[in-house]
PDB file of C-alpha atoms in Angstrom:
ATOM      1  CA  UNK A   1      85.951  -8.442   0.946  1.00 48.00           C
ATOM      2  CA  UNK A   2      88.108  -7.143  -1.799  1.00 45.00           C
ATOM      3  CA  UNK A   3      90.246  -4.375  -0.339  1.00 41.00           C
ATOM      4  CA  UNK A   4      90.166  -2.214  -3.436  1.00 41.00           C
ATOM      5  CA  UNK A   5      86.392  -2.068  -3.633  1.00 69.00           C
ATOM      6  CA  UNK A   6      84.769   1.211  -2.626  1.00 83.00           C
ATOM      7  CA  UNK A   7      81.307  -0.329  -2.342  1.00 87.00           C
ATOM      8  CA  UNK A   8      81.984  -1.866   1.066  1.00 89.00           C
ATOM      9  CA  UNK A   9      83.636   1.313   2.345  1.00 89.00           C
ATOM     10  CA  UNK A  10      80.842   3.615   1.121  1.00 91.00           C
ATOM     11  CA  UNK A  11      77.847   1.570   2.329  1.00 92.00           C
ATOM     12  CA  UNK A  12      76.483   0.677   5.751  1.00 93.00           C
ATOM     13  CA  UNK A  13      77.524  -2.752   6.948  1.00 92.00           C
ATOM     14  CA  UNK A  14      76.030  -2.581  10.440  1.00 90.00           C
ATOM     15  CA  UNK A  15      73.236  -4.943   9.413  1.00 92.00           C
ATOM     16  CA  UNK A  16      75.804  -7.722   9.767  1.00 93.00           C
ATOM     17  CA  UNK A  17      75.435  -9.215  13.265  1.00 93.00           C
ATOM     18  CA  UNK A  18      78.420  -8.432  15.485  1.00 92.00           C
ATOM     19  CA  UNK A  19      79.202 -12.142  15.926  1.00 93.00           C
ATOM     20  CA  UNK A  20      79.670 -12.410  12.143  1.00 93.00           C
ATOM     21  CA  UNK A  21      81.194  -9.008  11.379  1.00 90.00           C
ATOM     22  CA  UNK A  22      84.780 -10.194  11.788  1.00 92.00           C
ATOM     23  CA  UNK A  23      84.177 -12.436   8.753  1.00 93.00           C
ATOM     24  CA  UNK A  24      83.434  -9.545   6.388  1.00 88.00           C
ATOM     25  CA  UNK A  25      86.512 -10.575   4.385  1.00 90.00           C
ATOM     26  CA  UNK A  26      84.564 -13.709   3.376  1.00 93.00           C
ATOM     27  CA  UNK A  27      82.777 -11.594   0.775  1.00 93.00           C
ATOM     28  CA  UNK A  28      85.017 -12.566  -2.130  1.00 92.00           C
ATOM     29  CA  UNK A  29      84.604 -12.841  -5.880  1.00 93.00           C
ATOM     30  CA  UNK A  30      82.322  -9.789  -5.873  1.00 93.00           C
ATOM     31  CA  UNK A  31      81.313  -7.503  -8.692  1.00 90.00           C
ATOM     32  CA  UNK A  32      80.009  -3.996  -8.113  1.00 89.00           C
ATOM     33  CA  UNK A  33      77.328  -2.950 -10.555  1.00 83.00           C
ATOM     34  CA  UNK A  34      76.224   0.631 -11.025  1.00 81.00           C
ATOM     35  CA  UNK A  35      72.901   0.813 -12.820  1.00 70.00           C
ATOM     36  CA  UNK A  36      71.005   3.526 -14.593  1.00 64.00           C
ATOM     37  CA  UNK A  37      67.232   3.488 -14.123  1.00 58.00           C
ATOM     38  CA  UNK A  38      66.787   1.733 -17.481  1.00 55.00           C
ATOM     39  CA  UNK A  39      69.385  -0.901 -16.533  1.00 51.00           C
ATOM     40  CA  UNK A  40      67.584  -1.658 -13.271  1.00 51.00           C
ATOM     41  CA  UNK A  41      64.965  -3.646 -15.182  1.00 48.00           C
ATOM     42  CA  UNK A  42      67.692  -5.646 -16.915  1.00 50.00           C
ATOM     43  CA  UNK A  43      69.305  -6.370 -13.536  1.00 51.00           C
ATOM     44  CA  UNK A  44      65.967  -7.453 -12.080  1.00 60.00           C
ATOM     45  CA  UNK A  45      65.450  -9.761 -15.062  1.00 66.00           C
ATOM     46  CA  UNK A  46      68.964 -11.172 -14.626  1.00 65.00           C
ATOM     47  CA  UNK A  47      68.374 -11.981 -10.986  1.00 69.00           C
ATOM     48  CA  UNK A  48      64.917 -13.403 -11.731  1.00 73.00           C
ATOM     49  CA  UNK A  49      66.615 -15.824 -14.140  1.00 76.00           C
ATOM     50  CA  UNK A  50      69.158 -16.704 -11.431  1.00 79.00           C
ATOM     51  CA  UNK A  51      66.359 -17.189  -8.884  1.00 82.00           C
ATOM     52  CA  UNK A  52      64.530 -19.621 -11.163  1.00 82.00           C
ATOM     53  CA  UNK A  53      67.642 -21.845 -11.284  1.00 86.00           C
ATOM     54  CA  UNK A  54      68.072 -22.109  -7.528  1.00 91.00           C
ATOM     55  CA  UNK A  55      66.689 -24.651  -5.113  1.00 93.00           C
ATOM     56  CA  UNK A  56      66.364 -22.198  -2.220  1.00 95.00           C
ATOM     57  CA  UNK A  57      65.870 -18.470  -2.640  1.00 95.00           C
ATOM     58  CA  UNK A  58      66.397 -16.382   0.485  1.00 96.00           C
ATOM     59  CA  UNK A  59      65.279 -12.746   0.454  1.00 94.00           C
ATOM     60  CA  UNK A  60      65.726 -10.221   3.228  1.00 95.00           C
ATOM     61  CA  UNK A  61      64.271  -6.897   2.152  1.00 91.00           C
ATOM     62  CA  UNK A  62      63.062  -3.482   3.150  1.00 87.00           C
ATOM     63  CA  UNK A  63      60.921  -3.059   0.014  1.00 84.00           C
ATOM     64  CA  UNK A  64      58.942  -5.121  -2.468  1.00 84.00           C
ATOM     65  CA  UNK A  65      57.912  -4.497  -6.032  1.00 83.00           C
ATOM     66  CA  UNK A  66      54.144  -4.034  -6.455  1.00 85.00           C
ATOM     67  CA  UNK A  67      54.157  -7.155  -8.632  1.00 85.00           C
ATOM     68  CA  UNK A  68      55.805  -9.300  -5.922  1.00 88.00           C
ATOM     69  CA  UNK A  69      53.090 -11.960  -6.175  1.00 90.00           C
ATOM     70  CA  UNK A  70      53.634 -12.624  -9.867  1.00 89.00           C
ATOM     71  CA  UNK A  71      57.422 -12.580  -9.434  1.00 88.00           C
ATOM     72  CA  UNK A  72      57.348 -15.071  -6.552  1.00 91.00           C
ATOM     73  CA  UNK A  73      54.842 -17.388  -8.209  1.00 91.00           C
ATOM     74  CA  UNK A  74      56.956 -17.369 -11.382  1.00 88.00           C
ATOM     75  CA  UNK A  75      60.065 -18.292  -9.374  1.00 90.00           C
ATOM     76  CA  UNK A  76      58.445 -21.266  -7.614  1.00 91.00           C
ATOM     77  CA  UNK A  77      57.226 -22.878 -10.866  1.00 88.00           C
ATOM     78  CA  UNK A  78      60.502 -24.807 -11.009  1.00 81.00           C
ATOM     79  CA  UNK A  79      60.188 -26.107  -7.427  1.00 87.00           C
ATOM     80  CA  UNK A  80      62.207 -23.306  -5.857  1.00 92.00           C
ATOM     81  CA  UNK A  81      61.598 -22.761  -2.147  1.00 94.00           C
ATOM     82  CA  UNK A  82      61.357 -19.074  -1.194  1.00 95.00           C
ATOM     83  CA  UNK A  83      61.945 -17.627   2.256  1.00 97.00           C
ATOM     84  CA  UNK A  84      61.127 -13.937   2.475  1.00 96.00           C
ATOM     85  CA  UNK A  85      61.899 -11.807   5.529  1.00 96.00           C
ATOM     86  CA  UNK A  86      60.326  -8.346   5.738  1.00 95.00           C
ATOM     87  CA  UNK A  87      60.096  -5.801   8.523  1.00 92.00           C
ATOM     88  CA  UNK A  88      56.785  -5.546  10.359  1.00 90.00           C
ATOM     89  CA  UNK A  89      56.500  -2.014   8.957  1.00 91.00           C
ATOM     90  CA  UNK A  90      56.719  -3.316   5.378  1.00 91.00           C
ATOM     91  CA  UNK A  91      54.340  -6.150   6.238  1.00 93.00           C
ATOM     92  CA  UNK A  92      51.748  -3.659   7.498  1.00 92.00           C
ATOM     93  CA  UNK A  93      52.130  -1.680   4.266  1.00 92.00           C
ATOM     94  CA  UNK A  94      51.658  -4.895   2.264  1.00 92.00           C
ATOM     95  CA  UNK A  95      48.461  -5.637   4.207  1.00 92.00           C
ATOM     96  CA  UNK A  96      47.116  -2.159   3.478  1.00 94.00           C
ATOM     97  CA  UNK A  97      48.082  -1.969  -0.188  1.00 94.00           C
ATOM     98  CA  UNK A  98      48.269  -5.609  -1.389  1.00 92.00           C
ATOM     99  CA  UNK A  99      46.087  -7.582   1.001  1.00 93.00           C
ATOM    100  CA  UNK A 100      44.847 -10.213  -1.475  1.00 93.00           C
ATOM    101  CA  UNK A 101      48.269 -10.756  -3.038  1.00 93.00           C
ATOM    102  CA  UNK A 102      49.861 -11.162   0.393  1.00 93.00           C
ATOM    103  CA  UNK A 103      47.119 -13.543   1.536  1.00 93.00           C
ATOM    104  CA  UNK A 104      47.667 -15.627  -1.600  1.00 94.00           C
ATOM    105  CA  UNK A 105      51.440 -15.968  -1.203  1.00 93.00           C
ATOM    106  CA  UNK A 106      51.164 -16.839   2.484  1.00 93.00           C
ATOM    107  CA  UNK A 107      49.010 -19.820   1.463  1.00 94.00           C
ATOM    108  CA  UNK A 108      51.583 -21.163  -1.027  1.00 94.00           C
ATOM    109  CA  UNK A 109      53.548 -24.014   0.554  1.00 93.00           C
ATOM    110  CA  UNK A 110      56.843 -23.181  -1.191  1.00 94.00           C
ATOM    111  CA  UNK A 111      56.812 -19.532  -0.045  1.00 95.00           C
ATOM    112  CA  UNK A 112      57.540 -18.725   3.597  1.00 96.00           C
ATOM    113  CA  UNK A 113      57.066 -15.149   4.776  1.00 96.00           C
ATOM    114  CA  UNK A 114      58.693 -13.998   8.018  1.00 96.00           C
ATOM    115  CA  UNK A 115      58.231 -10.793   9.996  1.00 95.00           C
ATOM    116  CA  UNK A 116      61.309  -9.169  11.453  1.00 96.00           C
ATOM    117  CA  UNK A 117      60.294  -7.053  14.473  1.00 95.00           C
ATOM    118  CA  UNK A 118      62.758  -4.181  13.975  1.00 91.00           C
ATOM    119  CA  UNK A 119      63.812  -1.924  11.139  1.00 88.00           C
ATOM    120  CA  UNK A 120      65.871  -3.536   8.418  1.00 87.00           C
ATOM    121  CA  UNK A 121      68.789  -1.158   7.930  1.00 85.00           C
ATOM    122  CA  UNK A 122      69.513  -1.817   4.243  1.00 86.00           C
ATOM    123  CA  UNK A 123      67.708  -2.169   0.929  1.00 86.00           C
ATOM    124  CA  UNK A 124      67.803  -5.898   0.400  1.00 88.00           C
ATOM    125  CA  UNK A 125      69.838  -8.959  -0.051  1.00 88.00           C
ATOM    126  CA  UNK A 126      68.903 -11.913  -2.166  1.00 92.00           C
ATOM    127  CA  UNK A 127      70.663 -15.243  -1.864  1.00 95.00           C
ATOM    128  CA  UNK A 128      70.519 -18.036  -4.424  1.00 94.00           C
ATOM    129  CA  UNK A 129      72.426 -21.315  -4.340  1.00 94.00           C
ATOM    130  CA  UNK A 130      75.314 -19.669  -6.206  1.00 93.00           C
ATOM    131  CA  UNK A 131      75.159 -15.885  -5.677  1.00 93.00           C
ATOM    132  CA  UNK A 132      74.246 -13.190  -3.226  1.00 94.00           C
ATOM    133  CA  UNK A 133      73.148  -9.723  -4.311  1.00 91.00           C
ATOM    134  CA  UNK A 134      73.275  -6.766  -1.924  1.00 89.00           C
ATOM    135  CA  UNK A 135      71.579  -3.414  -2.258  1.00 89.00           C
ATOM    136  CA  UNK A 136      72.829  -1.526   0.775  1.00 91.00           C
ATOM    137  CA  UNK A 137      72.296   1.958   2.154  1.00 90.00           C
ATOM    138  CA  UNK A 138      75.072   4.482   1.708  1.00 92.00           C
ATOM    139  CA  UNK A 139      76.891   5.736   4.789  1.00 93.00           C
ATOM    140  CA  UNK A 140      74.510   8.727   4.687  1.00 94.00           C
ATOM    141  CA  UNK A 141      71.525   6.346   4.910  1.00 89.00           C
ATOM    142  CA  UNK A 142      70.375   6.792   1.307  1.00 89.00           C
ATOM    143  CA  UNK A 143      69.667   4.330  -1.476  1.00 84.00           C
ATOM    144  CA  UNK A 144      71.796   4.531  -4.577  1.00 85.00           C
ATOM    145  CA  UNK A 145      71.922   2.678  -7.873  1.00 83.00           C
ATOM    146  CA  UNK A 146      74.779   0.371  -6.901  1.00 86.00           C
ATOM    147  CA  UNK A 147      74.554  -3.304  -6.102  1.00 86.00           C
ATOM    148  CA  UNK A 148      77.144  -5.904  -5.232  1.00 91.00           C
ATOM    149  CA  UNK A 149      76.972  -9.490  -6.428  1.00 92.00           C
ATOM    150  CA  UNK A 150      79.243 -12.074  -4.798  1.00 94.00           C
ATOM    151  CA  UNK A 151      79.668 -15.688  -5.820  1.00 94.00           C
ATOM    152  CA  UNK A 152      82.406 -17.247  -3.680  1.00 95.00           C
ATOM    153  CA  UNK A 153      81.537 -20.165  -1.416  1.00 96.00           C
ATOM    154  CA  UNK A 154      82.608 -18.108   1.596  1.00 96.00           C
ATOM    155  CA  UNK A 155      80.315 -15.222   0.577  1.00 96.00           C
ATOM    156  CA  UNK A 156      77.369 -17.603   0.123  1.00 96.00           C
ATOM    157  CA  UNK A 157      78.032 -19.199   3.525  1.00 97.00           C
ATOM    158  CA  UNK A 158      78.320 -15.879   5.353  1.00 96.00           C
ATOM    159  CA  UNK A 159      75.183 -14.521   3.645  1.00 96.00           C
ATOM    160  CA  UNK A 160      73.310 -17.681   4.686  1.00 97.00           C
ATOM    161  CA  UNK A 161      74.401 -17.165   8.293  1.00 97.00           C
ATOM    162  CA  UNK A 162      73.289 -13.520   8.169  1.00 96.00           C
ATOM    163  CA  UNK A 163      69.914 -14.614   6.781  1.00 97.00           C
ATOM    164  CA  UNK A 164      69.583 -17.265   9.510  1.00 97.00           C
ATOM    165  CA  UNK A 165      70.343 -14.640  12.160  1.00 97.00           C
ATOM    166  CA  UNK A 166      67.421 -12.494  10.950  1.00 96.00           C
ATOM    167  CA  UNK A 167      65.168 -15.529  10.500  1.00 97.00           C
ATOM    168  CA  UNK A 168      65.782 -16.647  14.105  1.00 97.00           C
ATOM    169  CA  UNK A 169      64.588 -13.233  15.300  1.00 97.00           C
ATOM    170  CA  UNK A 170      61.523 -13.283  13.029  1.00 97.00           C
ATOM    171  CA  UNK A 171      58.166 -14.992  13.245  1.00 96.00           C
ATOM    172  CA  UNK A 172      56.527 -16.770  10.370  1.00 95.00           C
ATOM    173  CA  UNK A 173      53.393 -15.215   8.903  1.00 93.00           C
ATOM    174  CA  UNK A 174      50.811 -17.969   8.656  1.00 88.00           C
ATOM    175  CA  UNK A 175      47.775 -15.777   8.048  1.00 82.00           C
ATOM    176  CA  UNK A 176      46.812 -12.124   7.890  1.00 80.00           C
TER     177      UNK A 176
END
């Protein structure tokens, strides 16, 4: 964690399991990005391009775009494996609003959907082979237009361990 970066100090970090929290300084080589609403689409496109280049894409999220099916199926065209962890609350919303899309992605062998039983206390984090992108809640519990992208080996390793922690506590969705 870069000491001069306000992002870490102004956002909730309690999603990091206590056994890993002492390694917060492993988040190195990070860039804070503040986006306007129009830039958000550019950022999404940037990370979609990054996701297409990766072998394994790990997503832990509290929200999904309505076009999640087309995004995920586009990503796996180049043999990318996707693991997606969502809260049970989000999963229930997906069943109600996007039943057919959810049923389709659960059937795709390269996409694995997992249900986390508790609230996910941040926006999302997305991990590729080379980068991790965080969209965290502010200390007040709000979303803002700031993201953090880290690319050091230590940041990738710690993010993978955080993802594994949530995956171990989740169950795989095999049908609806």
